PDB file of C-alpha atoms and ligand atoms in Angstrom:
ATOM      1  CA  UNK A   1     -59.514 -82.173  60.667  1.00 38.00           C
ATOM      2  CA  UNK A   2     -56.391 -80.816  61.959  1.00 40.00           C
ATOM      3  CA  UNK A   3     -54.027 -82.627  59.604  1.00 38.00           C
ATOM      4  CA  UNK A   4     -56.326 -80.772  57.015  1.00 44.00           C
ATOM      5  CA  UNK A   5     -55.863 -77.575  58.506  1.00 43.00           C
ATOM      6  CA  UNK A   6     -52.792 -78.113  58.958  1.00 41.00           C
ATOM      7  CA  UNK A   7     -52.130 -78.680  55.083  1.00 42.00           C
ATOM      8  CA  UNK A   8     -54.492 -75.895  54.241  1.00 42.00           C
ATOM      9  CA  UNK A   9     -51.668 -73.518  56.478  1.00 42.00           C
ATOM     10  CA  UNK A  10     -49.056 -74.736  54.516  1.00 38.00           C
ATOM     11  CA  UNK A  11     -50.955 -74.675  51.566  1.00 42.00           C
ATOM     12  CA  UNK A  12     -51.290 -70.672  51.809  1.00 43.00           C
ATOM     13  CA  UNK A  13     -47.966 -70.431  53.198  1.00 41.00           C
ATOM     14  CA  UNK A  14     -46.845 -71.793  50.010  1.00 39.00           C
ATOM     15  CA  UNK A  15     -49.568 -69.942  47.647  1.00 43.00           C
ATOM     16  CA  UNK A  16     -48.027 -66.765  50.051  1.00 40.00           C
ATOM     17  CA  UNK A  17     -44.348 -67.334  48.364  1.00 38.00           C
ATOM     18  CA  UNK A  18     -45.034 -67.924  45.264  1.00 37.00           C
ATOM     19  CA  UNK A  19     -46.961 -64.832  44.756  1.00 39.00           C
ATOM     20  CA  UNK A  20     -44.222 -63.034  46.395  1.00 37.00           C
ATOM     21  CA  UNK A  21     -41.438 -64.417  44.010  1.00 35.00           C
ATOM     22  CA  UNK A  22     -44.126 -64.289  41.149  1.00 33.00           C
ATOM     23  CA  UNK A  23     -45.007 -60.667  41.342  1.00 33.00           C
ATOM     24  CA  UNK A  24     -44.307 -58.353  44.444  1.00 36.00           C
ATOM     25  CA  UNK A  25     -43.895 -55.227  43.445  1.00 34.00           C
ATOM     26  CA  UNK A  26     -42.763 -52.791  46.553  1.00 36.00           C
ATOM     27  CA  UNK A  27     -44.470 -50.023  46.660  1.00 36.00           C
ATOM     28  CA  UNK A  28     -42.446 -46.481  45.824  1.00 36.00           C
ATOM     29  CA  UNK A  29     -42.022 -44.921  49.468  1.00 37.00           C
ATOM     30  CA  UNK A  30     -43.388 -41.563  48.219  1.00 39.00           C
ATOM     31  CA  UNK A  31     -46.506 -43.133  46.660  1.00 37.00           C
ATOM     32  CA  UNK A  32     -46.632 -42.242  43.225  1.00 40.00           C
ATOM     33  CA  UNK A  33     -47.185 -45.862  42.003  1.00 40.00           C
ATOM     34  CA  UNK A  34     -50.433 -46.167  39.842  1.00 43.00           C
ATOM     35  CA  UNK A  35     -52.877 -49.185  40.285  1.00 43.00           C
ATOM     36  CA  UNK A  36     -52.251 -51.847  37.814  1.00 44.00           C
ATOM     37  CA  UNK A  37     -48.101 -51.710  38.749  1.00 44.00           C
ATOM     38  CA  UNK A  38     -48.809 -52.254  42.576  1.00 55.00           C
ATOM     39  CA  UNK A  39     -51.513 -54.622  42.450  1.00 61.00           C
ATOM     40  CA  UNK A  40     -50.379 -58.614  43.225  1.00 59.00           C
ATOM     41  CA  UNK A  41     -50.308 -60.565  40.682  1.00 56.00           C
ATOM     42  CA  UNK A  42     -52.335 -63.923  41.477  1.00 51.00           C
ATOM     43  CA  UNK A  43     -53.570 -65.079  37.740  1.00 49.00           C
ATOM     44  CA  UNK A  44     -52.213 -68.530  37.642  1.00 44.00           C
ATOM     45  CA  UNK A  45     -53.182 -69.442  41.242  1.00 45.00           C
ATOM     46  CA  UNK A  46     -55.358 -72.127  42.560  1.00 48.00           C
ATOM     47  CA  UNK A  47     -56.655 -72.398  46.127  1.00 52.00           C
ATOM     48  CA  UNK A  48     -58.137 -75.030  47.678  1.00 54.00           C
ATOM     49  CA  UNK A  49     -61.906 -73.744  49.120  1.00 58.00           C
ATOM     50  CA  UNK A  50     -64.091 -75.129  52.304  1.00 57.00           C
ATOM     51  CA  UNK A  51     -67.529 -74.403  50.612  1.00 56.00           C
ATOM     52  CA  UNK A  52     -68.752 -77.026  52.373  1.00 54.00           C
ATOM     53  CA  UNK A  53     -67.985 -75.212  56.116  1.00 58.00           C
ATOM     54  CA  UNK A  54     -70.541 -72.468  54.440  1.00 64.00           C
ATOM     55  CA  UNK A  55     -73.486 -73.669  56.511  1.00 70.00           C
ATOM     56  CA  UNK A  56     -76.677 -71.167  56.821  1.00 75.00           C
ATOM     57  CA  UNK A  57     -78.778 -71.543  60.353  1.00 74.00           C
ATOM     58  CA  UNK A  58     -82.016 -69.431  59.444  1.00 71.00           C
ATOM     59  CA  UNK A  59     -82.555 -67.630  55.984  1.00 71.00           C
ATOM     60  CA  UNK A  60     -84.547 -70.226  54.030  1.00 70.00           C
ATOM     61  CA  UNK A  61     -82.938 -68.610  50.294  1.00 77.00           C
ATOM     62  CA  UNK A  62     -79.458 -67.585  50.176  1.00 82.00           C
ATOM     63  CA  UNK A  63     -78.059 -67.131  46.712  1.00 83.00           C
ATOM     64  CA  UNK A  64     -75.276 -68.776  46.322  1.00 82.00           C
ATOM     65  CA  UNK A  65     -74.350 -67.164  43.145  1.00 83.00           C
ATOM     66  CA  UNK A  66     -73.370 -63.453  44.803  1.00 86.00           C
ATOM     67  CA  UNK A  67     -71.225 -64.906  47.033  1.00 88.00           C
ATOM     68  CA  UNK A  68     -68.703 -66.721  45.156  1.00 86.00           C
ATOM     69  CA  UNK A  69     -66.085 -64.809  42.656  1.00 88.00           C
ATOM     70  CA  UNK A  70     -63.318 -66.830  42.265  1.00 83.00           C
ATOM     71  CA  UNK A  71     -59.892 -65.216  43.068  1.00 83.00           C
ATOM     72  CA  UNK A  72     -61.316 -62.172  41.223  1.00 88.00           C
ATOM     73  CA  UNK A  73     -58.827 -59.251  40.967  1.00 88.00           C
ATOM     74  CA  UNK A  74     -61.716 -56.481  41.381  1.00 92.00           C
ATOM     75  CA  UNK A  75     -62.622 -57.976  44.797  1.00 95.00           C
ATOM     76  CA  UNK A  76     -59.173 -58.455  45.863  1.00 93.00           C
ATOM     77  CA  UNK A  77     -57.637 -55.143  45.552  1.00 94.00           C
ATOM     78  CA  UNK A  78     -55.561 -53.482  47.946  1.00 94.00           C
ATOM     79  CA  UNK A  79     -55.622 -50.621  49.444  1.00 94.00           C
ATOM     80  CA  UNK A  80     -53.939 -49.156  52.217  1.00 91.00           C
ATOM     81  CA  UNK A  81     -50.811 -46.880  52.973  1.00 88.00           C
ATOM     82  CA  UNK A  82     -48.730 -48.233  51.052  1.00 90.00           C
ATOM     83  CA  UNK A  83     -50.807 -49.520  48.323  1.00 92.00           C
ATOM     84  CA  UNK A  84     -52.733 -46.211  46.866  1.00 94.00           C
ATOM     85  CA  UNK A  85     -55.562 -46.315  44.861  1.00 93.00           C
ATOM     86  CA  UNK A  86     -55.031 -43.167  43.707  1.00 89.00           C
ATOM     87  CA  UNK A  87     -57.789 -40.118  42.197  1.00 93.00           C
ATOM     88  CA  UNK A  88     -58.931 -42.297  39.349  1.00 93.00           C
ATOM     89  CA  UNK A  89     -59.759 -45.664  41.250  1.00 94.00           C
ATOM     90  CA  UNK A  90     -63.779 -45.757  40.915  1.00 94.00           C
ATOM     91  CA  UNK A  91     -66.049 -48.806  41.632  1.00 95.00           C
ATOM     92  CA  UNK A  92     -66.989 -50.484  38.358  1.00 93.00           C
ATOM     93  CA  UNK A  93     -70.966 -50.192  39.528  1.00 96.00           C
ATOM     94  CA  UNK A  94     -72.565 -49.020  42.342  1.00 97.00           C
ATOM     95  CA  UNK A  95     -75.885 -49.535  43.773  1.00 98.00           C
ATOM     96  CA  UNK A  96     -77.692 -47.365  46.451  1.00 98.00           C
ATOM     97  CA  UNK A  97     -78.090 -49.893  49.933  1.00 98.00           C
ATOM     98  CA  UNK A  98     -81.498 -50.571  51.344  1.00 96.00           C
ATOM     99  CA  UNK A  99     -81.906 -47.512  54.043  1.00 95.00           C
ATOM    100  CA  UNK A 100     -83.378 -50.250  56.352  1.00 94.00           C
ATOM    101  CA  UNK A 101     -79.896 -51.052  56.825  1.00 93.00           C
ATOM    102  CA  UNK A 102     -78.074 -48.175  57.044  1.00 95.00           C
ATOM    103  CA  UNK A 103     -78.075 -45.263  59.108  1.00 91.00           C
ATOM    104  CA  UNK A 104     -78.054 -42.700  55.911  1.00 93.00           C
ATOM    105  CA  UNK A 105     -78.035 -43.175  52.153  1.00 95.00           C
ATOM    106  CA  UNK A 106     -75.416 -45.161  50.808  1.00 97.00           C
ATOM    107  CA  UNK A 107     -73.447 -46.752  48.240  1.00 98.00           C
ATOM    108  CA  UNK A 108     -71.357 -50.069  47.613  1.00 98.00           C
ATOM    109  CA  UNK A 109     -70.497 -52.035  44.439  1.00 97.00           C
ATOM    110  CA  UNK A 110     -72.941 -54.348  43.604  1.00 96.00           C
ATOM    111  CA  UNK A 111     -71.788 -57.576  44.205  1.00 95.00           C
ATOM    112  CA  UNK A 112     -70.315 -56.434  47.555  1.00 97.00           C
ATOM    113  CA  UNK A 113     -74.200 -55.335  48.433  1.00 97.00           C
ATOM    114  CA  UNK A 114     -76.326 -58.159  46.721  1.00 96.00           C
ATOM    115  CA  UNK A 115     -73.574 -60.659  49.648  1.00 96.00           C
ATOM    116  CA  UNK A 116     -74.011 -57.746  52.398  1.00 97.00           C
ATOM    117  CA  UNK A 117     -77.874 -57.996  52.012  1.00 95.00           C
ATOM    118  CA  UNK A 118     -77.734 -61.901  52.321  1.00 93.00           C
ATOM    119  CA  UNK A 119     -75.956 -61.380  55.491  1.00 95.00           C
ATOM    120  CA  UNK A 120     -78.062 -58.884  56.848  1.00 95.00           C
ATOM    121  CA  UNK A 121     -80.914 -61.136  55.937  1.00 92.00           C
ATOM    122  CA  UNK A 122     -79.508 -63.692  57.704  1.00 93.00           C
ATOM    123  CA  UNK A 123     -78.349 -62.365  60.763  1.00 95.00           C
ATOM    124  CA  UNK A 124     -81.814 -60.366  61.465  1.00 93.00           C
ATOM    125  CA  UNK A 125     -83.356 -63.948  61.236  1.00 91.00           C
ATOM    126  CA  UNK A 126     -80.903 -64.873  64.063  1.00 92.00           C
ATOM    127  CA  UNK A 127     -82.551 -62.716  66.154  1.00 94.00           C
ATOM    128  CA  UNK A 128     -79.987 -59.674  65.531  1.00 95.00           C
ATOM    129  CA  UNK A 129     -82.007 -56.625  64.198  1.00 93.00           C
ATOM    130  CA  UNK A 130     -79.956 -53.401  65.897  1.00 94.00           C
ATOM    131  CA  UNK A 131     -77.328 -53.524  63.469  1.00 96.00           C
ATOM    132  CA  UNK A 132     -76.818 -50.972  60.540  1.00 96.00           C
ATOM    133  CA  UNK A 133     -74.449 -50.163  58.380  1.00 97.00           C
ATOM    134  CA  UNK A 134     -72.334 -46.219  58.761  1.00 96.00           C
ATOM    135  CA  UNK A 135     -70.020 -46.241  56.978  1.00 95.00           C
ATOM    136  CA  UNK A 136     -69.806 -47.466  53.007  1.00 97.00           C
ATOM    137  CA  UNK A 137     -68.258 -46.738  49.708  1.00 98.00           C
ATOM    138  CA  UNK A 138     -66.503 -43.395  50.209  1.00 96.00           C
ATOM    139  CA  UNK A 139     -65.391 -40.957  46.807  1.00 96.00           C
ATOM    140  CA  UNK A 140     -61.192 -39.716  46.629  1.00 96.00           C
ATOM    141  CA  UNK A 141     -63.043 -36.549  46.825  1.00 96.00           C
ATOM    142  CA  UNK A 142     -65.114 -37.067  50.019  1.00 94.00           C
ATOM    143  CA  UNK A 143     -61.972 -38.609  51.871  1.00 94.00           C
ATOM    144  CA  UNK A 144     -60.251 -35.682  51.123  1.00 96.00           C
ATOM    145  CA  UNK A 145     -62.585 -33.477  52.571  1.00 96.00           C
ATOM    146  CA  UNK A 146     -62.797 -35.462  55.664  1.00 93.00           C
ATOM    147  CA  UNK A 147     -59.402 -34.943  56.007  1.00 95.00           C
ATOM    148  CA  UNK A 148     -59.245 -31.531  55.063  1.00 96.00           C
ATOM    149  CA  UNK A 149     -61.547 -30.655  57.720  1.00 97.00           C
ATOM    150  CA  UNK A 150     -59.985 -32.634  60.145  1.00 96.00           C
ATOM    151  CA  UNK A 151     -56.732 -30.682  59.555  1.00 97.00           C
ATOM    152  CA  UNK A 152     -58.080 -27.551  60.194  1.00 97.00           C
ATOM    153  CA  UNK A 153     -60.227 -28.849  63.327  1.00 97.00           C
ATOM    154  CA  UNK A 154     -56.298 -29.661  64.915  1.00 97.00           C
ATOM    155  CA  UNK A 155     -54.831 -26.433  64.192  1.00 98.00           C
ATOM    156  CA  UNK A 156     -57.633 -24.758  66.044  1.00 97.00           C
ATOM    157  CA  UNK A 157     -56.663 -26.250  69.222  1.00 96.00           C
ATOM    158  CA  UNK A 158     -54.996 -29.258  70.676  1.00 97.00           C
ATOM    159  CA  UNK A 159     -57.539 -32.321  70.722  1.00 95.00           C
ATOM    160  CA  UNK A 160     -57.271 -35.505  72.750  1.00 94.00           C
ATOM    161  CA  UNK A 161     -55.619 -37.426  69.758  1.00 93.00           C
ATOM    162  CA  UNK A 162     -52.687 -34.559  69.408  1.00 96.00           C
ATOM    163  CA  UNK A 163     -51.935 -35.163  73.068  1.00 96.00           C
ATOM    164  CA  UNK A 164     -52.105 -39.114  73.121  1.00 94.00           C
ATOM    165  CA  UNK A 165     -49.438 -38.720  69.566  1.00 95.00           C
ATOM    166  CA  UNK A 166     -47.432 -35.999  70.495  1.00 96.00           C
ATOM    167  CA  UNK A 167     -47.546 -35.686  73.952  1.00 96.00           C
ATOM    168  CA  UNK A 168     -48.364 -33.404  76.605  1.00 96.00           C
ATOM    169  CA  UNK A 169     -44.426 -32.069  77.148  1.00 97.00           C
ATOM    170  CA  UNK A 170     -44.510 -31.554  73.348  1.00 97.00           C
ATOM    171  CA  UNK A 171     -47.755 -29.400  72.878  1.00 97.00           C
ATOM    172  CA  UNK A 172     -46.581 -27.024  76.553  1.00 97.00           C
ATOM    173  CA  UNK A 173     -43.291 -26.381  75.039  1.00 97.00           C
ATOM    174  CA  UNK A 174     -43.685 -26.081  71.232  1.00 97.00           C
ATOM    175  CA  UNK A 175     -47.442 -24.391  71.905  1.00 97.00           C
ATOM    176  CA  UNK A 176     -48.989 -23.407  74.649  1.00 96.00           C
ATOM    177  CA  UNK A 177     -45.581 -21.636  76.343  1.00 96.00           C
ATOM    178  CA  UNK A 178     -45.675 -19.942  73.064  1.00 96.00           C
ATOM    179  CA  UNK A 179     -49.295 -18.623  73.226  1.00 96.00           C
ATOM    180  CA  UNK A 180     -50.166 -20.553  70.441  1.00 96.00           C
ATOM    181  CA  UNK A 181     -53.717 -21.960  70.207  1.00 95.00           C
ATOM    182  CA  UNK A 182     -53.658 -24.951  67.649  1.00 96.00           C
ATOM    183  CA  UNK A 183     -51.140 -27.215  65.945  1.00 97.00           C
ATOM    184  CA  UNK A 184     -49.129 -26.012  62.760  1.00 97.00           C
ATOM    185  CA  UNK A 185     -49.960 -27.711  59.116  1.00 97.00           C
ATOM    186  CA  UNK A 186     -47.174 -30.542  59.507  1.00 97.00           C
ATOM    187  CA  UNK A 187     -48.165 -31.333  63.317  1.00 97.00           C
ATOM    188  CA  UNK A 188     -51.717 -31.148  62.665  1.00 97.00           C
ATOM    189  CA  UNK A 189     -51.438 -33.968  59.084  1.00 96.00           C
ATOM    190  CA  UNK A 190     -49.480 -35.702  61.192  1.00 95.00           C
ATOM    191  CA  UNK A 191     -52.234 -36.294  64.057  1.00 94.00           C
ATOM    192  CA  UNK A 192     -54.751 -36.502  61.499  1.00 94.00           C
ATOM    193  CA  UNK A 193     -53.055 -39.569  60.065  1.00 91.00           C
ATOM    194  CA  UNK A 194     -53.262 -41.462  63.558  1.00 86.00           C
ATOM    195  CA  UNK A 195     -57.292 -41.586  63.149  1.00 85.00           C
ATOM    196  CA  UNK A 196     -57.918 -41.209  59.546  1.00 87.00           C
ATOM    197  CA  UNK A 197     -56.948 -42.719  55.988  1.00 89.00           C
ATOM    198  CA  UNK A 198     -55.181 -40.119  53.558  1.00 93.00           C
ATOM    199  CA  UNK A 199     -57.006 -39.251  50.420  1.00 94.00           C
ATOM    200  CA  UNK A 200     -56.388 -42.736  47.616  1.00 93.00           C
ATOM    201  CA  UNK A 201     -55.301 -44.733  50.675  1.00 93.00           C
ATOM    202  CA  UNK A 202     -58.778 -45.454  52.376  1.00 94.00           C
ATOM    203  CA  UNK A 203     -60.275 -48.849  51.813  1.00 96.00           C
ATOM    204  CA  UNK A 204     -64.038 -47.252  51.393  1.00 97.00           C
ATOM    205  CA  UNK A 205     -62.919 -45.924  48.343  1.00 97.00           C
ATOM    206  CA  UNK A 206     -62.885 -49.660  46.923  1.00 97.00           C
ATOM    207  CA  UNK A 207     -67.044 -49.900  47.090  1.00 98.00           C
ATOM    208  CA  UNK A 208     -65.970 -53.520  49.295  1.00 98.00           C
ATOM    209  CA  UNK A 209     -66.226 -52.207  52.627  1.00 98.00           C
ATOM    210  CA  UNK A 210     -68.569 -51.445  55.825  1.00 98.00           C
ATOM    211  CA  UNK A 211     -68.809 -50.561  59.274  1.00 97.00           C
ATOM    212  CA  UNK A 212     -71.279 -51.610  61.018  1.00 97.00           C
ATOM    213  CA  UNK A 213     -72.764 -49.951  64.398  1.00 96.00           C
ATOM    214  CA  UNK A 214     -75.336 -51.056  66.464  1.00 95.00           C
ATOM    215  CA  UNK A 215     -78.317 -48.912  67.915  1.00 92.00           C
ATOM    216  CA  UNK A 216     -77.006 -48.791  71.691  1.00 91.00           C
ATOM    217  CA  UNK A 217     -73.854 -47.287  70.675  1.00 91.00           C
ATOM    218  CA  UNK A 218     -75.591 -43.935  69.871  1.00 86.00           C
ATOM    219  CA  UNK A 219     -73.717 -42.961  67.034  1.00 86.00           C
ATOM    220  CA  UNK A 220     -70.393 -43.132  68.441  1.00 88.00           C
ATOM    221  CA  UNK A 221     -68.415 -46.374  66.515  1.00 87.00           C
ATOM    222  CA  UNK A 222     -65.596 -47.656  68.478  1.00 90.00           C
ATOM    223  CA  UNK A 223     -64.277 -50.815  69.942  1.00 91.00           C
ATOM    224  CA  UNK A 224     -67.409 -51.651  72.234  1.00 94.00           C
ATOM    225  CA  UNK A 225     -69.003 -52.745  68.576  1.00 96.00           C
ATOM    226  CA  UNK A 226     -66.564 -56.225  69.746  1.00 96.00           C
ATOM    227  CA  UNK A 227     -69.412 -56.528  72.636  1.00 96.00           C
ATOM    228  CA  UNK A 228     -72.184 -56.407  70.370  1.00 96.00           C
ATOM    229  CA  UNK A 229     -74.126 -59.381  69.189  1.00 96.00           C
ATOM    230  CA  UNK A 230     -73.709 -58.496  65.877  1.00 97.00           C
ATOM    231  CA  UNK A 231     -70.072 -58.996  66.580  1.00 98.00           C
ATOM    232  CA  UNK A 232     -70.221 -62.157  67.820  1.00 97.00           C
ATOM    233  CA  UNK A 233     -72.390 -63.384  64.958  1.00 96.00           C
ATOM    234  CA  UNK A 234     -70.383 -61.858  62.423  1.00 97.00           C
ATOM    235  CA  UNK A 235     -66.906 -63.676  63.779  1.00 97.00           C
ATOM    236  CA  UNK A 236     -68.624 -66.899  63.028  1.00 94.00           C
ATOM    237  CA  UNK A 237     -70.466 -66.559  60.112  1.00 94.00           C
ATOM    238  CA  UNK A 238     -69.274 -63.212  57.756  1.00 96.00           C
ATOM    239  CA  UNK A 239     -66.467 -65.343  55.821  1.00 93.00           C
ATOM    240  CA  UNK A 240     -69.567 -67.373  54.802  1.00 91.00           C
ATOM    241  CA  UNK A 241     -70.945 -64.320  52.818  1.00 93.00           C
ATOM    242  CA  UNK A 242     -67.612 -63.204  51.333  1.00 94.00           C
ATOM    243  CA  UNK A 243     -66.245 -60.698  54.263  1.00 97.00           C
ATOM    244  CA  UNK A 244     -63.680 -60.970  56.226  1.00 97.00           C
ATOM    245  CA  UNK A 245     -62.569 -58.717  59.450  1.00 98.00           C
ATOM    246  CA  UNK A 246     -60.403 -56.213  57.670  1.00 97.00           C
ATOM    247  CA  UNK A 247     -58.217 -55.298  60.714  1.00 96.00           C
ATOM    248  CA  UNK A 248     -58.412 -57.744  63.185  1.00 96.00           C
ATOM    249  CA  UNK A 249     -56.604 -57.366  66.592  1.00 95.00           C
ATOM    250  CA  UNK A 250     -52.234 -58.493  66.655  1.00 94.00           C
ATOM    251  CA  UNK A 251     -52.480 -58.192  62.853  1.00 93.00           C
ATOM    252  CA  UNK A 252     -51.787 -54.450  63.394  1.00 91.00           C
ATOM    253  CA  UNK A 253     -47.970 -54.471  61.729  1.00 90.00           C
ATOM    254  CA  UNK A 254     -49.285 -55.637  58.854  1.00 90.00           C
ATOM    255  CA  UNK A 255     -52.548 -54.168  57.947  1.00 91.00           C
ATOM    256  CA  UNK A 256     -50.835 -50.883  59.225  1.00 88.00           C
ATOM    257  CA  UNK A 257     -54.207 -50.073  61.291  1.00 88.00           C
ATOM    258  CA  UNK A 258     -55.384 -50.690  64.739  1.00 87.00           C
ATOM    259  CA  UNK A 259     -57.952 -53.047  65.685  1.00 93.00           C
ATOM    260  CA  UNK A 260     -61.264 -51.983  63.829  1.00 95.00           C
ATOM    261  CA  UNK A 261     -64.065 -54.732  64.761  1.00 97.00           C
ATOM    262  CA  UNK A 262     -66.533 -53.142  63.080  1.00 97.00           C
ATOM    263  CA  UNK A 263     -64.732 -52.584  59.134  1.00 97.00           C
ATOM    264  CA  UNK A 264     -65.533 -55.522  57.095  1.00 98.00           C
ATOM    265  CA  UNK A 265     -64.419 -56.074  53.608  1.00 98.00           C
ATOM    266  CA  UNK A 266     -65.952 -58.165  50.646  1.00 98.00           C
ATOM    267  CA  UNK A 267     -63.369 -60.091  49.019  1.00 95.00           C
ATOM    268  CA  UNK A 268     -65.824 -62.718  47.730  1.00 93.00           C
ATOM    269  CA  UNK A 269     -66.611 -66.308  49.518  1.00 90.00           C
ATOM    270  CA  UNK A 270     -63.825 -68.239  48.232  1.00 88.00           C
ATOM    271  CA  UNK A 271     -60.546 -65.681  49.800  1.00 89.00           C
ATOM    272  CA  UNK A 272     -63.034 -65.131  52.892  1.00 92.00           C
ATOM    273  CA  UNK A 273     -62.816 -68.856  53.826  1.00 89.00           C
ATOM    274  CA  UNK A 274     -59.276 -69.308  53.457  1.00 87.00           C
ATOM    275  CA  UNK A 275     -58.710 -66.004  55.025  1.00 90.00           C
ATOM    276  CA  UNK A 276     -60.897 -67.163  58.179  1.00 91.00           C
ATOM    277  CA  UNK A 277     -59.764 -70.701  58.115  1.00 87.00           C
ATOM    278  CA  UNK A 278     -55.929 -69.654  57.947  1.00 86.00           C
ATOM    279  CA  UNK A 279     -56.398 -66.784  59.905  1.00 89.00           C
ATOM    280  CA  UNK A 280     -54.413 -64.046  57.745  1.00 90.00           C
ATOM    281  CA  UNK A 281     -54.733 -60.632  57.233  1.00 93.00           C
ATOM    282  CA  UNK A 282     -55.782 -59.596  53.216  1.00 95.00           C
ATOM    283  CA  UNK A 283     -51.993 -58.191  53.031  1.00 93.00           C
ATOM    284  CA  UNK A 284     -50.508 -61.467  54.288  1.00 90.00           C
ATOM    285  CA  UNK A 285     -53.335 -63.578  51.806  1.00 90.00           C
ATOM    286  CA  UNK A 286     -51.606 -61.418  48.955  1.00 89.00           C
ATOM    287  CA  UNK A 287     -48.132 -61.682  49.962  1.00 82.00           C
ATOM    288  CA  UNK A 288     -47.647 -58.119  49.656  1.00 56.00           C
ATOM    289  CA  UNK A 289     -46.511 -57.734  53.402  1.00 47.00           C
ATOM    290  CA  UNK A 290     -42.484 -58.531  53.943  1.00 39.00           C
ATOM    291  CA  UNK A 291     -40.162 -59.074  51.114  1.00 34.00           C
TER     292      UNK A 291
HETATM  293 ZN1  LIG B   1     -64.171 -48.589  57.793  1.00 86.20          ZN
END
């Protein structure tokens, strides 16, 4: 087993390389790249897959055929600060999710859904039924209201997330000794990007992704979703159904994002398990982090 594992590292250390010599494009630093230019390029790459670690403890029907998508392109894409998906990026087909699963009406690409209901299935028969999904696929548009508002919510005052970025000695002397009641434009986009994605970079806009909350956390999502059950069950088992934990903790250099525990991301069975298995981020399973 660990001679395995220890050829399956080297394995994806090797599949890492030659998709960086193959086709890494670097990303322009003021992000006018479009989608097709940035994305890897993985076409003539095989990787060896653990189906047989894919092991299901209650559901008695799980199809197998929504889980599996080869190294697909759709379900690989990447986005994140550096890699924008830019106004035109849309889901190929979305489908409303069942509302006994999330906490308002939503939407995710299809296959991402038909493998997120298996898993829901299957982790309400493990005994886990306080779990819904808050967050899903999320329009250009409606990111960039999000942000919009939460631009003009800092320059109407000085909110916890201003201080903890730019510091208390910063907002006395460049504000409040100057009677000023809320952050300019640049100070206020700039504290905005500590907690929130900029319009084209936010994963949601994919259709892949989800957070999940749980009913004792009252509508607030943060990092006590890592001492949920539905944590814990996820961890073990959410590679099985084609997700993977999209920003785990120590992997924040190269995702560019803090610890999330609750944002999971399809990518389809086959990356999921290799991802798990080898423990890598989806940047470092592309070889689009480091030169
Ligand atoms: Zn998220």
């Amino acid at each position: 087993m660990r001679f395995a594992k220890r050829n399956f590292r080297l394995f994806v250390g090797l599949i890492a390389a030659v998709l960086c010599l193959g086709g890494c494009i670097q990303p322009e630093p003021d992000g006018t790249e479009n989608e097709s230019a940035t994305q890897p390029n993985f076409e003539q790459v095989t990787v060896e897959h653990y189906y047989e670690t894919a092991t299901y403890a209650y559901a008695t029907e799980v199809d197998e055929g929504v889980l599996a998508t080869g190294l697909n392109k759709a379900y690989l894409v990447l986005a994140n600060k550096n890699y924008v998906l830019g106004e035109e990026y849309e889901p190929e087909e979305l489908v409303t999710l069942p509302s006994k699963w999330t906490t308002y009406s939503m939407k995710l690409d299809l296959r991402a859904a038909n493998a997120l209901i298996e898993m829901m299935e299957e982790m309400t028969a493990a005994g886990i039924d306080d779990t819904y999904v808050t967050s899903a696929y999320r329009s250009y548009t409606r990111q960039q209201e999000l942000f919009d508002g939460y631009k003009v919510k800092e320059m109407n005052g000085f909110s916890t997330e201003a201080y903890a970025l730019l510091g208390y000695e910063y907002i006395y002397s460049h504000y409040i000794a100057n009677q000023m009641t809320g952050l300019t434009p640049a100070d206020a986009e700039k504290v905005v990007l500590s907690y929130s994605a900029a319009p084209g970079t936010s994963e949601h806009q994919t259709g892949l992704c989800v957070d999940f909350i749980t009913q004792s956390m009252a509508g607030v999502l943060d990092v006590r979703f890592e001492d949920t059950e539905a944590f814990a069950w996820l961890s073990q088992n959410a590679y099985k159904f084609g997700f993977i934990l999209r920003y785990p903790e120590g992997k924040e250099e190269t995702t560019g994002y803090s610890y999330e525990p609750w944002h999971y991301r399809f990518v389809g069975r086959e990356a999921a398990t290799d991802i798990y298995y080898a423990n890598l981020t989806l940047e470092e399973y592309l070889g689009a982090v480091g030169e």
